[in-house]
Coordinates of C-alpha atoms in Angstrom, one line a residue:
M859 CA 69.6 14.9 -20.9
S860 CA 66.8 12.7 -23.6
K861 CA 63.4 11.8 -23.2
L862 CA 63.6 8.8 -20.7
S863 CA 66.4 9.3 -18.3
L864 CA 63.2 11.9 -17.4
E865 CA 60.5 9.6 -17.0
A866 CA 59.7 7.5 -14.4
K867 CA 57.0 4.7 -14.2
I868 CA 56.0 2.8 -11.2
K869 CA 53.6 0.4 -10.2
L870 CA 51.1 0.7 -7.1
K871 CA 49.0 -1.5 -4.9
Y872 CA 47.4 0.3 -2.5
K873 CA 43.9 -1.5 -1.2
E874 CA 42.1 -3.9 -3.8
W875 CA 44.3 -1.1 -6.8
E876 CA 47.1 -2.3 -8.5
V877 CA 48.1 0.8 -10.7
E878 CA 51.0 1.6 -13.4
I879 CA 52.1 5.5 -13.2
T880 CA 53.8 7.2 -16.1
C881 CA 55.2 10.1 -15.5
V882 CA 57.8 12.9 -15.6
E883 CA 60.1 12.0 -12.5
D884 CA 59.5 15.9 -10.5
K885 CA 56.2 14.7 -10.7
V886 CA 55.7 11.4 -9.0
K887 CA 54.4 13.4 -5.9
N888 CA 51.6 15.0 -6.9
V889 CA 50.4 12.7 -9.4
V890 CA 51.2 9.9 -6.6
E891 CA 48.9 11.1 -3.8
N892 CA 46.4 12.8 -7.2
V893 CA 45.8 8.5 -8.1
L894 CA 45.6 7.5 -3.7
T895 CA 43.2 10.7 -3.3
G896 CA 41.0 8.8 -6.2
I897 CA 41.4 5.5 -4.7
D898 CA 40.7 6.2 -1.4
I899 CA 36.8 8.8 -3.6
A900 CA 36.2 5.4 -5.6
S901 CA 37.0 3.5 -3.0
L902 CA 34.1 5.8 -0.9
S903 CA 32.0 6.8 -3.5
G904 CA 32.0 2.6 -3.7
T905 CA 31.3 2.2 0.3
N906 CA 27.8 4.0 -0.1
A907 CA 26.8 2.9 -3.0
N908 CA 26.9 -0.6 -0.8
N909 CA 25.3 1.1 2.2
E910 CA 22.4 3.0 -0.7
I911 CA 22.2 -0.4 -2.3
E912 CA 21.2 -1.7 1.4
K913 CA 19.3 1.0 2.0
L914 CA 17.3 0.4 -1.1
K915 CA 16.7 -3.9 -0.2
A916 CA 15.5 -2.9 2.8
E917 CA 13.7 0.0 2.6
I918 CA 12.8 -2.7 -0.9
D919 CA 11.5 -5.6 1.6
N920 CA 9.2 -2.7 3.5
I921 CA 8.2 -2.3 1.0
K922 CA 7.2 -5.9 0.3
S923 CA 6.2 -6.4 3.9
R924 CA 3.3 -3.7 3.3
I925 CA 1.8 -5.6 0.7
D926 CA 2.1 -8.9 1.9
T927 CA 0.0 -6.7 5.4
N928 CA -2.3 -5.6 2.8
S929 CA -3.4 -9.2 1.0
T930 CA -3.7 -10.3 4.7
L931 CA -6.4 -8.3 6.0
Q932 CA -8.2 -7.8 2.9
I933 CA -8.7 -11.7 2.6
S934 CA -9.8 -11.2 6.4
N935 CA -11.6 -8.7 5.8
Q936 CA -14.0 -11.0 3.2
K937 CA -13.6 -14.0 5.9
K938 CA -15.8 -11.2 7.3
N939 CA -18.0 -10.3 5.6
T940 CA -19.2 -14.2 5.1
V941 CA -20.7 -14.1 8.3
S942 CA -24.5 -16.4 9.6
L943 CA -27.1 -15.0 10.0
K944 CA -26.8 -16.4 13.8
E945 CA -23.8 -14.2 13.7
L946 CA -25.5 -11.1 13.0
A947 CA -28.9 -12.4 16.2
K948 CA -25.7 -12.7 18.7
N949 CA -23.7 -9.4 17.9
G950 CA -27.2 -7.3 18.7
N951 CA -29.4 -6.1 16.0
T952 CA -26.8 -2.9 15.3
C953 CA -27.7 -0.4 11.9
R954 CA -25.5 -2.4 10.9
S955 CA -26.5 -5.8 11.1
L956 CA -29.5 -4.9 10.4
M957 CA -28.8 -2.8 6.8
E958 CA -26.9 -6.6 6.4
K959 CA -29.3 -8.4 7.2
I960 CA -32.1 -6.7 4.8
F961 CA -28.7 -6.8 2.1
Y962 CA -29.2 -10.8 3.0
E963 CA -33.7 -10.3 2.3
K964 CA -31.6 -9.1 -1.1
F965 CA -34.1 -5.8 -0.4
F966 CA -31.0 -3.9 -2.3
E967 CA -31.0 -6.0 -5.5
N968 CA -33.4 -2.7 -6.8
E969 CA -31.6 0.9 -6.4
R970 CA -33.5 1.8 -3.3
L971 CA -33.7 5.5 -1.6
L972 CA -32.4 5.5 1.8
I973 CA -35.6 6.7 2.8
E974 CA -37.6 3.9 1.6
V975 CA -34.1 2.2 3.6
H976 CA -35.0 3.6 6.5
Q977 CA -38.5 3.2 7.2
E978 CA -37.0 -0.6 5.6
L979 CA -35.6 -0.8 9.0
A980 CA -38.5 1.7 10.9
R981 CA -40.5 -1.4 9.6
M982 CA -39.6 -4.2 11.4
G983 CA -39.6 -2.7 13.9
Y984 CA -36.0 -0.1 14.4
N985 CA -36.1 2.7 14.3
Y986 CA -33.1 4.7 13.7
D987 CA -31.4 8.4 13.5
K988 CA -30.8 8.9 9.2
T989 CA -27.6 9.9 9.8
A990 CA -27.3 6.6 11.2
V991 CA -28.1 4.3 8.4
S992 CA -26.6 7.4 5.4
H993 CA -23.2 5.9 8.0
S994 CA -23.6 2.7 7.6
L995 CA -24.9 2.6 3.9
S996 CA -21.2 5.1 3.5
D997 CA -19.1 2.2 4.5
M998 CA -21.2 -0.6 2.7
V999 CA -20.5 1.7 0.1
R1000 CA -16.4 1.8 0.9
E1001 CA -16.5 -2.0 1.2
G1002 CA -17.6 -2.9 -2.4
I1003 CA -20.8 -4.4 -0.8
L1004 CA -23.7 -1.9 -2.1
T1005 CA -23.4 0.6 -5.4
R1006 CA -23.8 4.2 -4.7
V1007 CA -25.7 5.4 -7.7
G1008 CA -27.0 9.2 -8.2
T1009 CA -26.4 13.1 -7.6
L1010 CA -25.9 14.0 -3.7
R1011 CA -28.8 13.8 -1.2
N1012 CA -30.2 12.0 -4.3
Y1013 CA -28.3 8.7 -4.0
R1014 CA -29.7 4.7 -4.6
Y1015 CA -27.9 2.7 -3.4
I1016 CA -28.0 -1.6 -5.6
Q1017 CA -26.1 -4.3 -4.5
K1018 CA -22.8 -4.2 -6.3
K1019 CA -21.6 -8.8 -5.1
P1020 CA -23.3 -11.3 -3.0
L1021 CA -22.8 -10.6 0.4
F1022 CA -23.8 -13.7 2.2
E1023 CA -23.8 -17.8 0.5
K1024 CA -26.4 -19.8 1.5

């Protein structure tokens, strides 16, 4: 027999695929099965890729919303830092509010030790524990209001940026 009589040409349409197969007649069944399996696998992996793409898009949207939320929080925190002296007086005389008051009075224009801050509050007639003063100073440093200079147990605190506007 000639070589042409043993070859088979098949055009196959399956799902979105159109395939043209050329093979030996006795291998047609195996080749078609292999092609169909390959198309199924490619279709599934395409679906998985689409699922992965959708998951990544959702994750990106989630991250964007968190970034937007963080910027909104930063803006609201900046608004919180513009508290007037009248509002400080309304809130009572907490250690933190008193420290913001002396901050407003430019007490922190020069470097101050914890003991100096404690003494200033005592001079004003408020006797807070040194740990409460220390915690309030640490909070103000964390918020970026004050800067801490020095070494452990010997920190000095200085104004980083103006908290209030006249």
